[in-house]
PDB file of C-alpha atoms in Angstrom:
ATOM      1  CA  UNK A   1      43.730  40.084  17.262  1.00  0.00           C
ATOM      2  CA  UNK A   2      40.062  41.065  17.769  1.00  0.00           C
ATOM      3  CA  UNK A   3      36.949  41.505  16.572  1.00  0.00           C
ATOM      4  CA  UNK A   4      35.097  44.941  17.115  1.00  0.00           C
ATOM      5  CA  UNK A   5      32.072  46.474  15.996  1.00  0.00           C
ATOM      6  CA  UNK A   6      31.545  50.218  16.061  1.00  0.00           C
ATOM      7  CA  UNK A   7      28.258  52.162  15.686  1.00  0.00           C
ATOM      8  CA  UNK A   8      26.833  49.671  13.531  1.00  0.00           C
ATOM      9  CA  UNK A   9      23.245  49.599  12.291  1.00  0.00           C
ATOM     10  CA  UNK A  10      21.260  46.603  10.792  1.00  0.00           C
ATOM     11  CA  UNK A  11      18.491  46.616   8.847  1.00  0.00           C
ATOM     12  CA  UNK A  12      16.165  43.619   7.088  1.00  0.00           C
ATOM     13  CA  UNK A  13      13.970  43.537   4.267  1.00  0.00           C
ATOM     14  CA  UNK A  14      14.677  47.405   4.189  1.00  0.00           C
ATOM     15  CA  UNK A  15      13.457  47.816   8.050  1.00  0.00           C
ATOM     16  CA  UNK A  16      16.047  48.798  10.242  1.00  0.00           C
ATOM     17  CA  UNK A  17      16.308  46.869  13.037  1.00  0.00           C
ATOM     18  CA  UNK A  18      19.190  47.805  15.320  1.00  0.00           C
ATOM     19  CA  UNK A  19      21.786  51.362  15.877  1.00  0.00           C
ATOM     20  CA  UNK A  20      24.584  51.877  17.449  1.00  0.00           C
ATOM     21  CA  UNK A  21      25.285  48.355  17.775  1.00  0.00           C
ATOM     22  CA  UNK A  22      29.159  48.514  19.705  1.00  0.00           C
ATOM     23  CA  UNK A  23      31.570  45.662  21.467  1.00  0.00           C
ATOM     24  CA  UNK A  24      34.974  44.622  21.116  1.00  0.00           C
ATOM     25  CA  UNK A  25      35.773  40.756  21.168  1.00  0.00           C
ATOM     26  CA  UNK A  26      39.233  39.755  22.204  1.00  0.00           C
ATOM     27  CA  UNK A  27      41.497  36.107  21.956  1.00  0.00           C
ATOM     28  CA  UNK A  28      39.706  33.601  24.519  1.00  0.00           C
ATOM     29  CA  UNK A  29      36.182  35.696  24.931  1.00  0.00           C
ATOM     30  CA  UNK A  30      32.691  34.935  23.804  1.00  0.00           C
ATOM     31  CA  UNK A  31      30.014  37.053  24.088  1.00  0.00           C
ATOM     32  CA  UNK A  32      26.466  36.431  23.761  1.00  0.00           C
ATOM     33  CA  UNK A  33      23.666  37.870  22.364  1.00  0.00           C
ATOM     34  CA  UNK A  34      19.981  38.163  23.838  1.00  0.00           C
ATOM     35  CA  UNK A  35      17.344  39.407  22.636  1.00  0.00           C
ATOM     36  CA  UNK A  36      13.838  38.661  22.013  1.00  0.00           C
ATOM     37  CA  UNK A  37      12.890  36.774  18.722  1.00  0.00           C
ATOM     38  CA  UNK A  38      12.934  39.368  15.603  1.00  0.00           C
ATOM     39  CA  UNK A  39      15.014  41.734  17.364  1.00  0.00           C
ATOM     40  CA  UNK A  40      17.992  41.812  14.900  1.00  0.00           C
ATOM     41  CA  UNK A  41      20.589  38.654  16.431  1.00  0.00           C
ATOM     42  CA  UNK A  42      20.580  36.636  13.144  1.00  0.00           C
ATOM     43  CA  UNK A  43      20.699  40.166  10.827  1.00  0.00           C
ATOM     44  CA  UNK A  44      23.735  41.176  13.145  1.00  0.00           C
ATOM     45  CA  UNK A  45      25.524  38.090  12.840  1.00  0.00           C
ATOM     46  CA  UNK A  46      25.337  37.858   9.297  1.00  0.00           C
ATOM     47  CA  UNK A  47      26.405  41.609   9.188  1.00  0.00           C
ATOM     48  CA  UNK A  48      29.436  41.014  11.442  1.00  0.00           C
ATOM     49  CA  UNK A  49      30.491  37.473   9.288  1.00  0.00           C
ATOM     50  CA  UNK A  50      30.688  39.829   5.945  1.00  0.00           C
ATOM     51  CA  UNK A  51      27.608  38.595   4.569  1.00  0.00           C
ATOM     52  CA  UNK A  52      25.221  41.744   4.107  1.00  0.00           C
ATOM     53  CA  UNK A  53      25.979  44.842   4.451  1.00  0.00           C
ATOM     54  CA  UNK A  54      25.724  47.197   7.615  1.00  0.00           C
ATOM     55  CA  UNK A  55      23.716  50.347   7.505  1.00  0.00           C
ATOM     56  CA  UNK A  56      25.927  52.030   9.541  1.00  0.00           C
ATOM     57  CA  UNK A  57      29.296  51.771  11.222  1.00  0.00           C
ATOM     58  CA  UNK A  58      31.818  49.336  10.819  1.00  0.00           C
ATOM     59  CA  UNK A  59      33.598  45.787  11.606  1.00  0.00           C
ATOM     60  CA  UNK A  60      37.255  45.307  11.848  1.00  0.00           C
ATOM     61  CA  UNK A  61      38.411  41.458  12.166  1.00  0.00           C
ATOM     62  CA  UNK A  62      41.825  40.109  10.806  1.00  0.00           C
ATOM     63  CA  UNK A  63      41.333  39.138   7.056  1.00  0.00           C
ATOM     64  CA  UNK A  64      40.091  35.611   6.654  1.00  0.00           C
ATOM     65  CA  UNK A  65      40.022  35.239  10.447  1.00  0.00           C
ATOM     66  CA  UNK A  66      35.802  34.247  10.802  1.00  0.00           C
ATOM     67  CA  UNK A  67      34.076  31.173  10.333  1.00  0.00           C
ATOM     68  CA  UNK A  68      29.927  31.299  10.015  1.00  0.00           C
ATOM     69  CA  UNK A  69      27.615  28.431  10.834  1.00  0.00           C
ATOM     70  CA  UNK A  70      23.766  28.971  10.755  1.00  0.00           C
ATOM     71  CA  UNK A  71      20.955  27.162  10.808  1.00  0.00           C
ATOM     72  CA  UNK A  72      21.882  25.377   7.590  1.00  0.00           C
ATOM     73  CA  UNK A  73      24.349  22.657   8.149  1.00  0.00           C
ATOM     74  CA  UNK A  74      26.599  23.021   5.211  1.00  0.00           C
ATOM     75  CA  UNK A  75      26.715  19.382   4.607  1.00  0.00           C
ATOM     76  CA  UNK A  76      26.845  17.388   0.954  1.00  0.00           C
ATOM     77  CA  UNK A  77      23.812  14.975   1.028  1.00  0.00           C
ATOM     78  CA  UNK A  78      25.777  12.744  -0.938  1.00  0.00           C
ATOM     79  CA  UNK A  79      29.036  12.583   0.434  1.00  0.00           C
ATOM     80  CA  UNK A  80      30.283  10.520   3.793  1.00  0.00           C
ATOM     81  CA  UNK A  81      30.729  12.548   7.051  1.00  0.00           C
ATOM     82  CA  UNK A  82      34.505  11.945   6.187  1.00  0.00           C
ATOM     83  CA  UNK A  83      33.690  13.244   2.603  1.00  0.00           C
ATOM     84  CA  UNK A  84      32.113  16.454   3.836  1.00  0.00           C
ATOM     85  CA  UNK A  85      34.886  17.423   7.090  1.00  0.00           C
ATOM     86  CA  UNK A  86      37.402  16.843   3.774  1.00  0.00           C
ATOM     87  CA  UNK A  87      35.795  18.995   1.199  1.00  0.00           C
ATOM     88  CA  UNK A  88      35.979  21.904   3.397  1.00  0.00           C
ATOM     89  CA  UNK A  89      39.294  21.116   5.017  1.00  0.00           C
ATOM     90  CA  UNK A  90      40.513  21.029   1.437  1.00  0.00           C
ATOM     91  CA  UNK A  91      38.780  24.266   0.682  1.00  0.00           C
ATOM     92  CA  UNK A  92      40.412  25.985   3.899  1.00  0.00           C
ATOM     93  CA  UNK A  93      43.820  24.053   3.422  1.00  0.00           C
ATOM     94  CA  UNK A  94      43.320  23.919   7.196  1.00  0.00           C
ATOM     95  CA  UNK A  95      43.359  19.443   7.707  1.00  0.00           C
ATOM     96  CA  UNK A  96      42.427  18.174  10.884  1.00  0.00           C
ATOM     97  CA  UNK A  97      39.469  15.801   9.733  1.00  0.00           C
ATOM     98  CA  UNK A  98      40.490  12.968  12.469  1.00  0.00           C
ATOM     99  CA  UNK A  99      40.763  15.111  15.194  1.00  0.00           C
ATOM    100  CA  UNK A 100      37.054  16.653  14.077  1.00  0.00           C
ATOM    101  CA  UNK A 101      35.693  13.246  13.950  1.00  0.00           C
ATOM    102  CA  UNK A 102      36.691  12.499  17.493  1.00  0.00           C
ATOM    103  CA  UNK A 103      35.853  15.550  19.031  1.00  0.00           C
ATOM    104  CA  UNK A 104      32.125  15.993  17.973  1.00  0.00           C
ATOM    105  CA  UNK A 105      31.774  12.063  18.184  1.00  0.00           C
ATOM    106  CA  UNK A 106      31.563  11.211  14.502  1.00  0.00           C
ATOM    107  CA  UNK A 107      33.940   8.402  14.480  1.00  0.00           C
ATOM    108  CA  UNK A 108      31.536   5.639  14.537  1.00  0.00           C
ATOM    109  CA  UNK A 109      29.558   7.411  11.692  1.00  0.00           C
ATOM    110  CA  UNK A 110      32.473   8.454   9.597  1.00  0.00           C
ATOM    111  CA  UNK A 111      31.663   6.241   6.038  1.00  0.00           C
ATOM    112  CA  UNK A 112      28.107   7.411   6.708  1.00  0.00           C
ATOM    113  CA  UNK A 113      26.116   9.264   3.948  1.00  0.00           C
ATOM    114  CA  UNK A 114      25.121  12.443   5.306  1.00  0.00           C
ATOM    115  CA  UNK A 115      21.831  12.123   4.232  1.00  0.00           C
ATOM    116  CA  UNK A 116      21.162   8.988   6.277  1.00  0.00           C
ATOM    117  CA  UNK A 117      22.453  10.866   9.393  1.00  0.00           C
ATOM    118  CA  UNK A 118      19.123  11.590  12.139  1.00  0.00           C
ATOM    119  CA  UNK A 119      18.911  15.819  12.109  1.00  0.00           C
ATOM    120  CA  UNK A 120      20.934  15.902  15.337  1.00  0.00           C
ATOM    121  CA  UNK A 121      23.806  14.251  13.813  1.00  0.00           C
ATOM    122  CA  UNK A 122      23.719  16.204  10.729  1.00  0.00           C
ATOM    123  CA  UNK A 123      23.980  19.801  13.410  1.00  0.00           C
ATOM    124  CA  UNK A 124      27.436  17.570  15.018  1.00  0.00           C
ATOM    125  CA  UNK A 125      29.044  17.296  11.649  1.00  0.00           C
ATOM    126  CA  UNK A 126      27.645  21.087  10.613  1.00  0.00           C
ATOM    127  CA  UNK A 127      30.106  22.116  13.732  1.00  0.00           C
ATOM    128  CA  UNK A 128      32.300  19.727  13.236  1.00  0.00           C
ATOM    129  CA  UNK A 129      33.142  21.974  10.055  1.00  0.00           C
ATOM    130  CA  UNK A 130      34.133  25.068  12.284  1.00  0.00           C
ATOM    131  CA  UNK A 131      37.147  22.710  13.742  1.00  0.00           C
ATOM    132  CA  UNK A 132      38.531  22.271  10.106  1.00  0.00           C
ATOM    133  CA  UNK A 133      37.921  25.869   8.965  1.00  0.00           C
ATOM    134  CA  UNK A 134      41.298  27.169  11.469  1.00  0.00           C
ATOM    135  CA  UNK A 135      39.555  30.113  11.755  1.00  0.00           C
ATOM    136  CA  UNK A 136      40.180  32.114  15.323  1.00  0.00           C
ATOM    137  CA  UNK A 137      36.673  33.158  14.987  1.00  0.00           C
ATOM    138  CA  UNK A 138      33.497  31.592  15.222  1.00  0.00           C
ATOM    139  CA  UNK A 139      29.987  33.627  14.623  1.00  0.00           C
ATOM    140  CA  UNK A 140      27.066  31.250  15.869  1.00  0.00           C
ATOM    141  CA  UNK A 141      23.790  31.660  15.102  1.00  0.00           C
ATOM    142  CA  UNK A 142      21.682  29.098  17.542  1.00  0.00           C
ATOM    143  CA  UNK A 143      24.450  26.221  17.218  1.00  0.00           C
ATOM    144  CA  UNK A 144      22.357  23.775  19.206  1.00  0.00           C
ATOM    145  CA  UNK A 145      19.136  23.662  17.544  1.00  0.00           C
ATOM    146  CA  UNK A 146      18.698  19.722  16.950  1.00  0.00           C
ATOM    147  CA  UNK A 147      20.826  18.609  19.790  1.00  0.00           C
ATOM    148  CA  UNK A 148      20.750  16.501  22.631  1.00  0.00           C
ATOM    149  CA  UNK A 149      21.972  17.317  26.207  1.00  0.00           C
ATOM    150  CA  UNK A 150      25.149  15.257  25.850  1.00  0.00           C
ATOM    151  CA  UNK A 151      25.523  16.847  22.470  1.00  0.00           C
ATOM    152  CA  UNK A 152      24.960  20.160  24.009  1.00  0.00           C
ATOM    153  CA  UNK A 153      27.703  19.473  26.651  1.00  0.00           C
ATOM    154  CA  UNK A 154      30.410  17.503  23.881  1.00  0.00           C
ATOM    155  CA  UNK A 155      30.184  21.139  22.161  1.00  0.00           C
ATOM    156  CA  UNK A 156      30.515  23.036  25.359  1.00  0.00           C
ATOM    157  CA  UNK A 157      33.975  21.397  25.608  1.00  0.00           C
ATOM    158  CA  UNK A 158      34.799  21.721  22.087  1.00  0.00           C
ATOM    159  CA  UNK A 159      33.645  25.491  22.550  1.00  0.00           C
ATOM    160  CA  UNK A 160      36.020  26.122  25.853  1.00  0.00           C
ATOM    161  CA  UNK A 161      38.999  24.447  24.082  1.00  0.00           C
ATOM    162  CA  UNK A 162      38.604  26.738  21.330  1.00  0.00           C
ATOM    163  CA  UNK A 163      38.290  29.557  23.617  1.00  0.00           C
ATOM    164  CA  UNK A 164      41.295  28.189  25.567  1.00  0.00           C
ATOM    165  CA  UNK A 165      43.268  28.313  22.415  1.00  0.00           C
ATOM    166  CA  UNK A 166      43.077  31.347  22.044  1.00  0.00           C
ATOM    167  CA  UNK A 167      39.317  31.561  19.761  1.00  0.00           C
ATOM    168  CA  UNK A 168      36.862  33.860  19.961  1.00  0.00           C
ATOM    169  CA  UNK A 169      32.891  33.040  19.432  1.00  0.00           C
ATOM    170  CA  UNK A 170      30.383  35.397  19.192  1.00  0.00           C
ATOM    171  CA  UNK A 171      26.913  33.385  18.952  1.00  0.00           C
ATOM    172  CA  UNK A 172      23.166  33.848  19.496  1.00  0.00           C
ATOM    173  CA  UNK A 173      21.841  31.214  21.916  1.00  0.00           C
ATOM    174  CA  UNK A 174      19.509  30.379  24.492  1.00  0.00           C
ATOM    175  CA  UNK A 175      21.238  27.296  25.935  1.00  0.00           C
ATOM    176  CA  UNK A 176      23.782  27.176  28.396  1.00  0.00           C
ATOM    177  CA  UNK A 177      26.889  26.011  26.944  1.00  0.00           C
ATOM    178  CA  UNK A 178      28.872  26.221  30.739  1.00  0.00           C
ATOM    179  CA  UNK A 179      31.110  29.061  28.949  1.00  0.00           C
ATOM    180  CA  UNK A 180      30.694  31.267  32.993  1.00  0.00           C
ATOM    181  CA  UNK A 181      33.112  33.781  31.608  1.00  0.00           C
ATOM    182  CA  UNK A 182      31.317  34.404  28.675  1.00  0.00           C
ATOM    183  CA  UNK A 183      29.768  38.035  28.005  1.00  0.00           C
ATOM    184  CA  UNK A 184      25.922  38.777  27.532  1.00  0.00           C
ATOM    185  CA  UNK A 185      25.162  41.945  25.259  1.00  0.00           C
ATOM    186  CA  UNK A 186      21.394  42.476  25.126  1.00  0.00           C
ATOM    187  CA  UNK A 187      20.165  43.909  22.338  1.00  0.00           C
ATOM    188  CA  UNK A 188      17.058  45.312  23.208  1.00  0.00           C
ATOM    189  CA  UNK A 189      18.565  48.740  24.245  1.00  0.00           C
ATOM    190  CA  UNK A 190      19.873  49.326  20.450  1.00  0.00           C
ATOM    191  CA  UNK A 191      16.330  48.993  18.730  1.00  0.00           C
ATOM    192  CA  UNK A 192      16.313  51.122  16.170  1.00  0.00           C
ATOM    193  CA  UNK A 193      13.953  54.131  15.551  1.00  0.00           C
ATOM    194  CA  UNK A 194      11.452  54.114  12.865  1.00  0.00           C
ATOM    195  CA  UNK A 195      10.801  57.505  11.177  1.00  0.00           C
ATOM    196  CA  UNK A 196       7.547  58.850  11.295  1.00  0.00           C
ATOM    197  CA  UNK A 197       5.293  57.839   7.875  1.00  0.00           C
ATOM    198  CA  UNK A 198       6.100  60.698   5.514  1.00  0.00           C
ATOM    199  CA  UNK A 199       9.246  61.623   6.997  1.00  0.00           C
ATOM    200  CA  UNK A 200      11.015  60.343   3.701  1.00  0.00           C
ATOM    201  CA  UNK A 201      13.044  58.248   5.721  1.00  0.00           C
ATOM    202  CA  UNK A 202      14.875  54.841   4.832  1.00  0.00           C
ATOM    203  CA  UNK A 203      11.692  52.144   4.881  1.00  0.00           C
ATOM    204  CA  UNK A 204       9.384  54.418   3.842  1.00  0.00           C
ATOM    205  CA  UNK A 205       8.480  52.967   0.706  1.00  0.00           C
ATOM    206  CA  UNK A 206       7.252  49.873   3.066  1.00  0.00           C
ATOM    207  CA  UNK A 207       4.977  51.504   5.010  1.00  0.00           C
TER     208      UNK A 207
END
């Protein structure tokens, strides 16, 4: 099993942003992204999770193998922290709510409505959904914006058991989640080329 991108370009809004874009992710390995802000990490994650389409190249992943969290949580406003982890282990047939609870320390806010949970506790129950997806792969974009330094760490574990089990994360992130054997890809090398105004090329009807 593995996730691999090949030659792939990325564009947004009609700008292209990166080319030639190549890695191959394997069971137990993360890899990181850098990359200054704009750069293309967001437009390439959402390119290798299946939601836009690439410019160029191509990504190969087992079918129904990736889970995507963002900077939306994903959450019901209306419905319990148990009530949300079930919805979507019902919609992935996948169970494990309990076990989700515990690990991302949700237990004691379980009958909770989510929209009376504090903006760091709605981003634990946002991840807790990756843990009832059973999907080997996880594509992260900034998964600890809102959280604390013990909630940075509590994911850190839940990250290296997932890795341990034989997961694979690819993620965009500027905090250190104590993953040492994780891989760094910087993007800044695959920036793509603009054509010259007039050159008829892709964005040229935004220039």
């Amino acid at each position: 099993m593995a996730l691999v991108a090949r030659g792939l370009a990325v564009a947004r809004g009609g700008v292209p942003l990166l080319e030639g874009v190549g890695f191959a992710l394997e069971a137990g390995q993360a890899l990181v992204l850098r990359g200054p802000n704009g750069c293309g990490k967001t437009t390439l994650l959402r390119v290798m999770a299946g939601l836009q389409p690439a410019l160029a190249g191509e990504v190969t992943a087992p079918p129904d193998a990736i889970a995507y969290a963002a900077h939306a949580d994903g959450i019901k406003a209306t419905l319990s922290v148990t009530e949300n982890l079930r919805f979507w282990s019902d919609i992935y047939g996948s169970g494990g709510v309990d076990a989700a609870l515990e690990r991302m320390n949700l237990r004691a806010l379980a009958g909770r409505a989510a929209q009376n949970l504090s903006a760091g506790q709605k981003r634990r129950l946002g991840l807790a959904r990756l843990l009832v997806t059973g999907r080997p792969i996880w594509v992260l974009d900034e998964p600890t914006v809102s959280l604390d330094a013990d909630s940075v760490a509590l994911f850190g574990e839940v990250m290296r058991a997932h890795l341990a089990g034989g997961g694979m994360a690819l993620m965009a992130t500027h905090i250190d989640l104590g993953l040492p054997e994780a891989l760094v890809l910087d993007l800044r090398p695959f920036k793509a080329r603009l054509p010259e105004p007039g050159s008829g090329g892709f964005d040229e009807a935004f220039l």
